[in-house]
XYZ file of C-alpha atoms in Angstrom:
609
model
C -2.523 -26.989 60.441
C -1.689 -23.326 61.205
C 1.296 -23.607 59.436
C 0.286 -24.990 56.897
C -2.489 -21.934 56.812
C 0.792 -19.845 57.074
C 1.974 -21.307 53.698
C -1.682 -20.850 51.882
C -1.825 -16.916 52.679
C 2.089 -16.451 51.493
C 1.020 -18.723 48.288
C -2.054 -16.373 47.751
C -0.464 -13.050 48.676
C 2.511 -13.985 46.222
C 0.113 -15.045 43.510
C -1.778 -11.366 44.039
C 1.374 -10.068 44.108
C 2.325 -10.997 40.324
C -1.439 -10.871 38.877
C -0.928 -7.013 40.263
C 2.302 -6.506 38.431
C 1.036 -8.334 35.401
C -1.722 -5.746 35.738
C 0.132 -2.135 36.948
C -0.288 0.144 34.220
C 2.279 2.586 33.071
C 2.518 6.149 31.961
C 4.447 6.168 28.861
C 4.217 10.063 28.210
C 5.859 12.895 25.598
C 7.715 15.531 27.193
C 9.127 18.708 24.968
C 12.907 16.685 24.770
C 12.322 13.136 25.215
C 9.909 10.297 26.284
C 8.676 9.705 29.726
C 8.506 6.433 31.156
C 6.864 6.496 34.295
C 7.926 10.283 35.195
C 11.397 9.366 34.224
C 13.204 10.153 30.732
C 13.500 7.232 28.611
C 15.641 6.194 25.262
C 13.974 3.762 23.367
C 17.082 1.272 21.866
C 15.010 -0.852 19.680
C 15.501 -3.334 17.086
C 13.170 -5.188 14.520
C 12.721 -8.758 14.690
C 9.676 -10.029 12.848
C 7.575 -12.960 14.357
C 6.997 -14.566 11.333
C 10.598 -14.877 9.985
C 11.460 -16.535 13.141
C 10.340 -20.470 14.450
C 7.958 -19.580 16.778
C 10.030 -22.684 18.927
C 13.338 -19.695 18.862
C 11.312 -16.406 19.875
C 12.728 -16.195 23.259
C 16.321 -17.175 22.631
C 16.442 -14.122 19.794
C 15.291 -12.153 22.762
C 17.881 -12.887 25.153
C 20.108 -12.076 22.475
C 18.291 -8.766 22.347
C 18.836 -8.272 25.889
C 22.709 -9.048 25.480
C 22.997 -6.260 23.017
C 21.792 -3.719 25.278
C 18.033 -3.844 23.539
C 15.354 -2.655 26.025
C 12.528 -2.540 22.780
C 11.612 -4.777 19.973
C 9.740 -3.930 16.725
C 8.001 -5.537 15.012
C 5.462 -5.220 11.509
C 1.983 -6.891 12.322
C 0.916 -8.924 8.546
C -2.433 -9.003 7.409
C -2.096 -11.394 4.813
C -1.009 -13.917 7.609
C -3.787 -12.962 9.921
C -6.788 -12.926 6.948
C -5.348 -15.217 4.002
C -8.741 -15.524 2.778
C -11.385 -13.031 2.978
C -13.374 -12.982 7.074
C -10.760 -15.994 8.061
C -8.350 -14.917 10.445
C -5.594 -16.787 12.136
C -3.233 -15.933 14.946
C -2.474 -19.253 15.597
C 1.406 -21.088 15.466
C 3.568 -18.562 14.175
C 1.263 -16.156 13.479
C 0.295 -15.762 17.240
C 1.607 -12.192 17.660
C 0.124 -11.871 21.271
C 2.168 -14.736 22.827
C 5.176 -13.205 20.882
C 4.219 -9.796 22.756
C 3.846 -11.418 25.758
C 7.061 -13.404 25.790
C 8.878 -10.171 25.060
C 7.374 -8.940 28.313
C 8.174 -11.971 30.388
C 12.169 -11.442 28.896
C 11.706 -7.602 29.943
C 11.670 -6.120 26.828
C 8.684 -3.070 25.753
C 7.085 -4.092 22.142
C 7.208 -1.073 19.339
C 3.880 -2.278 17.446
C 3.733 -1.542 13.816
C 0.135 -3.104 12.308
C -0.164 -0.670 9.325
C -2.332 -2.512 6.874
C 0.495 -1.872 4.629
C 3.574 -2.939 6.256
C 6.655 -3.064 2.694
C 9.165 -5.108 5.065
C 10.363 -6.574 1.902
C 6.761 -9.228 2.211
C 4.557 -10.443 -0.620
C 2.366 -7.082 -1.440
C 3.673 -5.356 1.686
C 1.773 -7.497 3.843
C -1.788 -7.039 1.660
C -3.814 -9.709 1.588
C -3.911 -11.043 -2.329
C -7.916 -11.321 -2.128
C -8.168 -6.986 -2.314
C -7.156 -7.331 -6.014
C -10.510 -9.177 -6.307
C -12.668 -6.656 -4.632
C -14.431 -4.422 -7.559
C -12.578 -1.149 -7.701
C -10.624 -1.496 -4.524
C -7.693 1.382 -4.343
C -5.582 0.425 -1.524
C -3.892 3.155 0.823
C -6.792 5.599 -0.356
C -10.046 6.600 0.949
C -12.302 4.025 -1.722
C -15.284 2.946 0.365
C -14.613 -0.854 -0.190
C -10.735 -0.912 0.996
C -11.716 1.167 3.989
C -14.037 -1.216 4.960
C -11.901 -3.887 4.490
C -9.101 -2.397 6.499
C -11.744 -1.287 9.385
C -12.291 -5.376 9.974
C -8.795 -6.055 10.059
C -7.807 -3.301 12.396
C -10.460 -3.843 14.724
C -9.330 -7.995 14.438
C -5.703 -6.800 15.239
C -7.209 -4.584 18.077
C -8.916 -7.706 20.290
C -5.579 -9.398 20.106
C -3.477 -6.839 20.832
C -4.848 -3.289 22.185
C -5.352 -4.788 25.715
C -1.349 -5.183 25.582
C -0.628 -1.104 25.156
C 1.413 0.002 28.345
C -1.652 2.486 29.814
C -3.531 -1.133 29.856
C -0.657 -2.960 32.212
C 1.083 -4.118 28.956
C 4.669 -3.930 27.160
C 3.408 -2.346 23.954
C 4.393 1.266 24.411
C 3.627 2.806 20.688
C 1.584 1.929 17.577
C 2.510 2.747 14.335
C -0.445 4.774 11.948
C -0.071 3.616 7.982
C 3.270 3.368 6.977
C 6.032 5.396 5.291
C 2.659 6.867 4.055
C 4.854 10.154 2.886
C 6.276 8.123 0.145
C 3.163 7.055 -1.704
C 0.683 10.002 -0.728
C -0.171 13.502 1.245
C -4.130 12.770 1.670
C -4.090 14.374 5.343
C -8.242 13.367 5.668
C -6.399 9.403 4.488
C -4.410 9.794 7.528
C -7.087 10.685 9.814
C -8.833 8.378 8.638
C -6.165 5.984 9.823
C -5.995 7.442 13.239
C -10.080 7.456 14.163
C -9.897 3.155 12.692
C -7.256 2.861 14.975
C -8.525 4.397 18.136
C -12.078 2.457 17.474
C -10.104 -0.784 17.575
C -8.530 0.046 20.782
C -5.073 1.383 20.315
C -5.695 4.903 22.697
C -1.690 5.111 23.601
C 0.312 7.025 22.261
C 0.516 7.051 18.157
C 3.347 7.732 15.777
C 3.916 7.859 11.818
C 7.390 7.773 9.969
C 8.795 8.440 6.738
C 12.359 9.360 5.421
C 13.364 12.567 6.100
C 12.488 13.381 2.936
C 8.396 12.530 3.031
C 7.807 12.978 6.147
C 5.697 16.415 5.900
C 3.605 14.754 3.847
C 2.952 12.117 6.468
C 2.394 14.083 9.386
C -0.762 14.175 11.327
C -1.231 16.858 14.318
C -1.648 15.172 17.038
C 0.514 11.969 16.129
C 4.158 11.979 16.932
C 6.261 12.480 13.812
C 9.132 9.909 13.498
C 12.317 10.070 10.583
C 13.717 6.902 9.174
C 16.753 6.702 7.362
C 18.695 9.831 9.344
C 20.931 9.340 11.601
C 22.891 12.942 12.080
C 21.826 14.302 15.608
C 21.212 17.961 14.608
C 19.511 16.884 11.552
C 16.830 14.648 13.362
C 16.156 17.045 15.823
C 16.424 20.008 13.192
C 13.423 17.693 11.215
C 11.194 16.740 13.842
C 10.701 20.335 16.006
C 10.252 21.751 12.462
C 7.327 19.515 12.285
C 6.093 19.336 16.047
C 6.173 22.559 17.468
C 10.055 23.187 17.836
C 9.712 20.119 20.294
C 10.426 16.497 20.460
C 10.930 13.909 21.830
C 13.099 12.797 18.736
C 12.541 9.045 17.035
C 14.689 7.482 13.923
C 11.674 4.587 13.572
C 14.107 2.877 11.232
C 17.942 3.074 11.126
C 19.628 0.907 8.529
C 22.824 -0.776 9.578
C 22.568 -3.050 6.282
C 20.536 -3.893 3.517
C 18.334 -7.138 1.911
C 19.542 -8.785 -1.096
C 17.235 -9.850 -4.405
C 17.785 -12.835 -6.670
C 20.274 -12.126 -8.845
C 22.490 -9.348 -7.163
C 25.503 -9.197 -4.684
C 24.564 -10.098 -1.524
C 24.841 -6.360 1.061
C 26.890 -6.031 3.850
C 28.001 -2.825 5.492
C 30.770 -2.944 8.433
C 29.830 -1.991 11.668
C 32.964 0.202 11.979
C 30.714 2.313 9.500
C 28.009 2.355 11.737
C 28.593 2.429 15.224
C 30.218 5.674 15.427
C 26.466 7.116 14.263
C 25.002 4.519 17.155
C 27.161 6.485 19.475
C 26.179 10.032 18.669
C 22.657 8.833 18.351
C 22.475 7.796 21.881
C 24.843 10.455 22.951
C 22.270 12.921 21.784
C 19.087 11.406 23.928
C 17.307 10.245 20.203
C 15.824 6.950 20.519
C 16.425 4.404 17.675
C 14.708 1.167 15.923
C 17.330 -0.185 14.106
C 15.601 -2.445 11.023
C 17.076 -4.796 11.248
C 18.408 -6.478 14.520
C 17.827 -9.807 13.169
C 16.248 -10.385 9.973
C 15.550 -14.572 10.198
C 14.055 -15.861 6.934
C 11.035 -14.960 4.645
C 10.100 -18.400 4.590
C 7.297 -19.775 2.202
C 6.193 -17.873 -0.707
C 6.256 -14.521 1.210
C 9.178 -13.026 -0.189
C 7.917 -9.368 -2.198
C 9.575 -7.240 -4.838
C 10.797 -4.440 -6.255
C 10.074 -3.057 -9.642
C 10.297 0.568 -10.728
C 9.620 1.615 -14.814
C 13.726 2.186 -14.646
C 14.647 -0.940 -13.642
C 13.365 -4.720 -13.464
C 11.725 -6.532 -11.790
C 13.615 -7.474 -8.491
C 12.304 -10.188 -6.330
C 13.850 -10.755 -2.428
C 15.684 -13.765 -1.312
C 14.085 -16.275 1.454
C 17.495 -14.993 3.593
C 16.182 -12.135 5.436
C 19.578 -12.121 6.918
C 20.023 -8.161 6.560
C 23.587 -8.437 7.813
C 22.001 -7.841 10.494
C 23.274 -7.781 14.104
C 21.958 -11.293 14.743
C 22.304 -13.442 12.249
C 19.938 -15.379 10.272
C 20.323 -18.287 12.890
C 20.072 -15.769 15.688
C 24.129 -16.118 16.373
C 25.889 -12.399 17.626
C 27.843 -11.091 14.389
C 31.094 -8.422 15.118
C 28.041 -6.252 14.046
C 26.514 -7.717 17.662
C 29.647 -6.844 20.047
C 30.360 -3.993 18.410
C 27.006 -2.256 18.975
C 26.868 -3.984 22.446
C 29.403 -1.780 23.018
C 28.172 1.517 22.064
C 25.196 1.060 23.617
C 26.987 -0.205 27.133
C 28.032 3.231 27.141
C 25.329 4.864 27.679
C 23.434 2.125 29.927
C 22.528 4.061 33.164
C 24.296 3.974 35.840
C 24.608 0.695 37.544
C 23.268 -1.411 35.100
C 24.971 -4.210 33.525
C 24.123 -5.968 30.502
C 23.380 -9.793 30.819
C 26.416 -11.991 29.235
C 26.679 -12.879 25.240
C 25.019 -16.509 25.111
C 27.260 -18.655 23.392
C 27.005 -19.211 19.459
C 24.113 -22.351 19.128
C 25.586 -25.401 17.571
C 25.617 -26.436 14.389
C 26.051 -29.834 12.393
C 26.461 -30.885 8.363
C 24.376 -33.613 7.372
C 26.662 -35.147 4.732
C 24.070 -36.757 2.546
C 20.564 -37.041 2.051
C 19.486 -39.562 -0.856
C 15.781 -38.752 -2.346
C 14.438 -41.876 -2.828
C 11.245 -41.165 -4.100
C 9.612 -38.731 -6.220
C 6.345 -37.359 -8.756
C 6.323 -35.175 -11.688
C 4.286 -32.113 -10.955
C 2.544 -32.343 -13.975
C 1.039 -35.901 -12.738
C -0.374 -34.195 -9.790
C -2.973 -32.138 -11.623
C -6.489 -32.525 -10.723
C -9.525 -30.969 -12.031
C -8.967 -28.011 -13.957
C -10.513 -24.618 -14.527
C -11.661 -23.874 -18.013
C -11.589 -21.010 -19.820
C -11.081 -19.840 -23.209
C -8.262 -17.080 -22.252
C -6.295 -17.737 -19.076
C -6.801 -17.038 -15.617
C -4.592 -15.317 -13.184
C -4.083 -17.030 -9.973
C -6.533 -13.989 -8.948
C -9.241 -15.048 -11.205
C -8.836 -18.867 -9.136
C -8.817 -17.399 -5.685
C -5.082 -18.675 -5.446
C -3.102 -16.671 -3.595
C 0.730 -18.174 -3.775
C 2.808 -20.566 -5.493
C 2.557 -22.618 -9.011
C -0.155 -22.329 -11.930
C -0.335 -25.015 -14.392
C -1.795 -23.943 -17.803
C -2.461 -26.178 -20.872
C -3.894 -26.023 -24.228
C -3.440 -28.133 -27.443
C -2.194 -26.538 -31.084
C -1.698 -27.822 -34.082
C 1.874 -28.772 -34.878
C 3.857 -29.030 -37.920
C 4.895 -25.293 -38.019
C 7.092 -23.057 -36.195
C 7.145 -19.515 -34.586
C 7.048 -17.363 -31.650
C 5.296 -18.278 -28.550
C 4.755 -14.718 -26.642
C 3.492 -14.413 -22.673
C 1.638 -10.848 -22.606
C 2.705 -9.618 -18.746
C 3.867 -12.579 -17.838
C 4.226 -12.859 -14.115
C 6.822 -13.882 -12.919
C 8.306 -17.160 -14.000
C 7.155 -19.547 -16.616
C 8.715 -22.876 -17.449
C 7.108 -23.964 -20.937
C 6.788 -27.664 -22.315
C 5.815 -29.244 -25.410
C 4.324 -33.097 -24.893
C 5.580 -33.034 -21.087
C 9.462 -31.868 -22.047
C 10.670 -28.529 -21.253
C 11.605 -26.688 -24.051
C 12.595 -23.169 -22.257
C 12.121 -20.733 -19.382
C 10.855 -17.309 -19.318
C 12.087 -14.774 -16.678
C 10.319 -11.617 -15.926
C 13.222 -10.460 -14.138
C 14.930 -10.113 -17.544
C 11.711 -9.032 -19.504
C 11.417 -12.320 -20.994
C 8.084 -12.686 -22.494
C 8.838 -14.716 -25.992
C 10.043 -18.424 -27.156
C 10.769 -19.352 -30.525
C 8.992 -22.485 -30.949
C 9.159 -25.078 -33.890
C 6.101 -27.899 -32.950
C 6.152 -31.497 -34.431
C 3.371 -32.713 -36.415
C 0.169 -33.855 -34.664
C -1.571 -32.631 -31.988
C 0.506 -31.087 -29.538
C -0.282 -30.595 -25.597
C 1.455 -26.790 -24.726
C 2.334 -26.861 -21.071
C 2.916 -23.547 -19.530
C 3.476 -23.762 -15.616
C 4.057 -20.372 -14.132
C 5.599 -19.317 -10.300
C 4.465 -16.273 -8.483
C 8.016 -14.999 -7.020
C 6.368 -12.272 -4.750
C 3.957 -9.396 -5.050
C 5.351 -6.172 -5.448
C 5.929 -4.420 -2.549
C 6.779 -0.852 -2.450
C 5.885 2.533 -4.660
C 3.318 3.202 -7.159
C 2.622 -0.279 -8.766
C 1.233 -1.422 -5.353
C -2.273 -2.270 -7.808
C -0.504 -3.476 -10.798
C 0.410 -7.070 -8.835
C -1.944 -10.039 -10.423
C 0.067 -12.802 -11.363
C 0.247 -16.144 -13.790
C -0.279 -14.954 -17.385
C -2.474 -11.459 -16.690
C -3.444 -11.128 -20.321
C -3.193 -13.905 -23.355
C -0.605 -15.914 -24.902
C 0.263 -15.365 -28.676
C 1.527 -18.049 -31.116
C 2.787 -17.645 -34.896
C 0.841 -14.291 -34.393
C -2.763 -16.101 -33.458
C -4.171 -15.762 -29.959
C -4.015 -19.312 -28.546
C -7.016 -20.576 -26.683
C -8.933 -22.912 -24.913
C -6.927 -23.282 -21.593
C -7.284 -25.449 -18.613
C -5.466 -23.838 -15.213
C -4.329 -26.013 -12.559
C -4.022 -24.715 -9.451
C -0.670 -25.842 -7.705
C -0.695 -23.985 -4.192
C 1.385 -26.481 -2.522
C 0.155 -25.295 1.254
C -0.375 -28.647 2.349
C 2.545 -31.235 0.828
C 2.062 -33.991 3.189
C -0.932 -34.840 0.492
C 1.329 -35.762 -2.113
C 1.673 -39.316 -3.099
C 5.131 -40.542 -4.366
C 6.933 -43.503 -6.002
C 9.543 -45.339 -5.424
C 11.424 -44.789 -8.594
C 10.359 -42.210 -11.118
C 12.974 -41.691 -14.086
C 13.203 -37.740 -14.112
C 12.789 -36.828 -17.869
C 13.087 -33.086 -18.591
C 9.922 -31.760 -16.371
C 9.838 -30.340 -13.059
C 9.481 -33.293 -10.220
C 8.856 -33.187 -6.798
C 11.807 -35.415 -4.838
C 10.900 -36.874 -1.221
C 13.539 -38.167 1.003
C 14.192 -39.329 4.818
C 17.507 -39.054 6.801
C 17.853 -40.250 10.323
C 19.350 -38.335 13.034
C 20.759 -38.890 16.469
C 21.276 -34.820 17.457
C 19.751 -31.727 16.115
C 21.482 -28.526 15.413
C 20.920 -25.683 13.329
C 22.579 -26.407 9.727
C 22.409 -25.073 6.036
C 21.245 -27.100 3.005
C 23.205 -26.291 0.426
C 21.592 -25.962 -2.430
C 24.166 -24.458 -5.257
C 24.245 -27.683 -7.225
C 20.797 -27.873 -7.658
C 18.495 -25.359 -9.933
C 15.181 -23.440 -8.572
C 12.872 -24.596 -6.461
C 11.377 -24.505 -2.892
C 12.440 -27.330 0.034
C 10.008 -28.270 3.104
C 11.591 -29.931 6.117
C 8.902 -31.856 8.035
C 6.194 -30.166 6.916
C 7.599 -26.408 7.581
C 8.152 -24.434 4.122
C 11.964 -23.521 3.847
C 11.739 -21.189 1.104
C 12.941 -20.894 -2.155
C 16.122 -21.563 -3.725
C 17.657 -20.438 -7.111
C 21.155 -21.197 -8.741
C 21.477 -18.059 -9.357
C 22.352 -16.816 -6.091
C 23.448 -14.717 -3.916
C 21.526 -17.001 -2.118
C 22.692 -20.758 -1.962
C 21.699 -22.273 1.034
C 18.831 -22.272 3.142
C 18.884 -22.494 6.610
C 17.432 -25.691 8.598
C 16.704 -24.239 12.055
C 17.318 -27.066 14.661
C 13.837 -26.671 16.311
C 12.701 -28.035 13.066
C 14.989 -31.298 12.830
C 13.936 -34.131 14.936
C 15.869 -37.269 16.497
C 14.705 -39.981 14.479
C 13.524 -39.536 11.666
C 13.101 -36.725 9.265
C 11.522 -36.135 6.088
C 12.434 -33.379 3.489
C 10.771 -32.534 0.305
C 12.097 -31.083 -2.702
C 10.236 -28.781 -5.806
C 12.871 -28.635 -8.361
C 12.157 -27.238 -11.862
C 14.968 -27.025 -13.589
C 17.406 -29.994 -13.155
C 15.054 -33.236 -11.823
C 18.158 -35.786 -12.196
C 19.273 -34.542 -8.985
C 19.007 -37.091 -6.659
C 20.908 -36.279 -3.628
C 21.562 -33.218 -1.062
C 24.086 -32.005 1.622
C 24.272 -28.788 4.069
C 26.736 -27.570 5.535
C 28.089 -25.258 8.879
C 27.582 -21.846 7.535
C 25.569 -20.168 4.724
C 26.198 -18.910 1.703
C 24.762 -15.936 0.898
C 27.309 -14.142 -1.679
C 27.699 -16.112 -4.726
C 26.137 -15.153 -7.919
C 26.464 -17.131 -10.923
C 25.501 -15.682 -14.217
């Protein structure tokens, strides 16, 4: 019995033992030259993986990887339009739930960089706004309107339950919080920022604050008080030059984001940069005592319909890719790149002394299903319920839909011909006469017109448009409703009388399908199941087919479009099951297709014109 009473006190005094380390708090402190961990000097080496664009299932293997490089930091954005989809619903549930992802990094011994800006740009659908502010009467986002600063109070303080307790002066991993971001780019309102700072201090976050901006913005960012940080810059003298010109002639000295690579958009070459190009700057980074984010480390997937856009008045409209691979370090299936062991060893360089960086885990496997036969299938336009009726159309704003498809209809009188016209169409419109496709319209290539010439009779005009992502970056930030945002225009008369079908496609295991559906020329949605005895990561490749989006037992893969870079999209093998597996397909453009494939690796760098 005394033994045994032995055992129960070590149990108990080893269980105190963690609680209390769970628990110690940490001084994470500014001194004149660097950051302070602890009384110590301390280089952040950080890297940007976003919770969202990774299976919640492969968190902690793309942290070990982290680890391997030499990473002792992660960043990562925090999205409101995940957290509160709809207006006073919030959700940090599944893959959303950023405090186990903070709290995983801990348990792999990595510090968090947190980054929960309301607006977040990370190449996301309206830089991480909710779509619901566009509906609030005269909301003015990133400005001091009473009704967005409200809004953003809720949200912050939201973020702040989940997430405050986890700051390092609280026992936690979280060692800085980002205020606004790359605010110096859009605006200068100083009283905006402080703003910022008091909503974030009421929600909890009393650590230590930072902003950033390129080198270029960043006066107009700073806040006294708030530690300034340069993205973009990666010349030594330079950063430090910047940030004591800002800070008192002291530092310590931050580059929040340093770019090894680039995203791509639908339509362009797919970016890559060597490493040889960059790991010379790594080197005199660390050399110099700066600490570094670099955005990305690995970029995963913007899966769903959360890709954003670019658009400027100079240029088009420029919507991102589901591959959020970045060229990144890791690559989109979490896998080291030359871009990994070549950084791994820059950074091994300046480890301190005696410590050793854990081993390279070995690339994960991967598999190629050779065929997957769709057996069954619907036409989207037999899925359309009750409508919304109106006599000009209604923006997926208007019917509270946030993402995805918009089915519009209205009759005309046929017998004549002449040109259909989309005023600000946004951003993708397949149009059909009687159920057929007769053409596409692409905002991408400020397509807004379609010669028609109808039949005789009464003819059913089909018009079913695809959000492909909120702008967002720059000025147009407010200028992001989508579907048809003002009227359609036949023969010269303003065409009325519309019924809007809402085609959200959030939940697809509600869809009923048919055996055998002959195709026709309308976009169909094509169900099939493929048995498997192993899972591995693999690539669906998609180049044969047209445009569409692909879900893979249940999980939303992304989008695909023939027209590249882009032609695969990765299957990540937490998603796959042994047994049986079920994979939907949304394709608009070529519905005969009947069969698909994937392969080892991805193809991100063919464009076809």
């Amino acid at each position: 019995m005394r033994f045994k009473g032995y055992i129960l006190l070590a149990i108990l005094f080893f269980s105190f033992q963690q609680s209390f380390a769970q628990q110690a708090k940490h001084i994470f402190a500014l001194s004149d030259s660097s950051f302070v961990l602890d009384g110590k000097p301390f280089v952040i080496i950080s890297g940007e993986m976003h919770y969202p664009r990774v299976p919640r299932e492969a968190w902690r293997q793309r942290m070990k990887m982290a680890k391997a490089m030499g990473l002792n930091t992660i960043g990562t954005y925090v999205f409101w339009n995940l957290h509160e989809p709809q207006k006073g619903k919030f959700d940090f549930t599944g893959n959303n739930d950023v405090v186990e992802f903070v709290k995983m990094a801990k348990e792999e011994g990595l510090w968090v960089i947190l980054r929960p800006s309301p607006y977040v740009c990370a190449e996301w659908e309206f830089g991480g706004y909710p779509y619901w502010l566009q509906n609030e009467k005269d909301l003015i986002v990133r400005s001091k309107e009473s009704q967005y600063l409200k809004e953003y109070q809720d949200y912050i303080k939201e973020v702040g339950k989940q997430l405050a307790p986890m700051q390092v002066n609280h026992g936690g991993n979280i060692l800085m919080v980002q205020v606004e971001n790359e605010y110096g780019s859009y605006g200068s309102d100083k009283e905006y920022l402080a703003i910022n700072e008091k909503f974030f201090r009421e929600a909890g976050f009393d650590g230590l604050l930072y902003t950033c901006d390129p080198a270029g913005d960043i006066a107009n960012d700073h806040l006294a008080g708030l530690l300034p940080a340069v993205n973009g810059l990666d010349d030594p003298g330079k950063v430090k030059k910047l940030i004591k010109g800002l800070n008192d002639g002291k530092g310590p000295f931050f580059i929040a984001e340093w770019y090894p690579a680039w995203f791509d958009w639908w339509g362009a070459p797919h970016h890559t940069v060597p490493a040889a190009e960059y790991s010379g700057k790594l080197d005199s980074v660390l050399a110099a005592g700066i600490s570094i984010n670099m955005y990305m480390f690995h970029g995963g997937t913007t899966r769903g319909f959360m890709n954003g856009a670019n658009y400027k008045t100079t240029s088009p409209y420029e919507p991102q890719t589901s591959s959020y691979d970045y060229d990144a370090p890791l690559d989109e299936a979490g896998n080291a790149t030359s871009k990994f062991m070549e950084f791994r060893n820059v950074i091994q360089k300046h480890l301190p002394a005696g410590e050793v960086l854990p081993d390279v885990p070995t690339a994960k496997p991967v598999m190629a299903i050779p065929s997957i036969s769709l057996s069954s299938s619907v036409k989207i336009g037999d899925l359309l319920t009750a409508p919304v009726k109106n006599i000009s159309p209604l923006t997926f704003e208007d019917l509270k839909q946030d993402y995805g498809f918009v089915w519009y209809r209205t009759t005309l009188t046929g017998g004549k011909a002449g040109m259909l016209k989309l005023k600000d169409l946004r951003d993708y419109a397949m149009v059909m006469l009687n159920g057929k496709r007769v053409g596409t319209l692409d905002r991408r290539l400020n397509q807004d017109s379609l010669m028609l010439t109808l039949p005789k009779g009464k003819i059913t005009l089909d018009i079913l448009v695809e959000n492909l992502g909120r702008i967002n970056f720059g000025k147009f930030l407010l200028q992001n409703k989508k579907g048809i945002t003002e009227k359609v225009v036949f023969a010269g008369n303003e065409v009325k009388n519309w019924e809007m079908y809402s085609l959200p496609f959030t939940d697809i295991s509600k869809v009923q399908f048919k055996p055998v559906v002959q195709p026709g020329n309308t976009p169909m949605l094509k169900k099939g199941i493929f048995k498997l005895g192993q899972v591995a990561d693999t690539y669906l490749d998609m180049s044969s087919w047209g445009k569409g989006v692909v879900w893979l037992n249940g999980h939303n893969l992304g989008r695909y479009w023939g027209i590249g870079p882009q032609q695969t999209l990765y299957m990540p093998a937490e998603w796959l099951k042994i047994g049986n597996n079920e994979i939907i397909v949304a394709e608009l453009l070529q519905p005969e297709q009947q069969e698909l494939h994937s392969l080892e690796h991805p193809i991100l760098d063919a464009v076809k014109k």
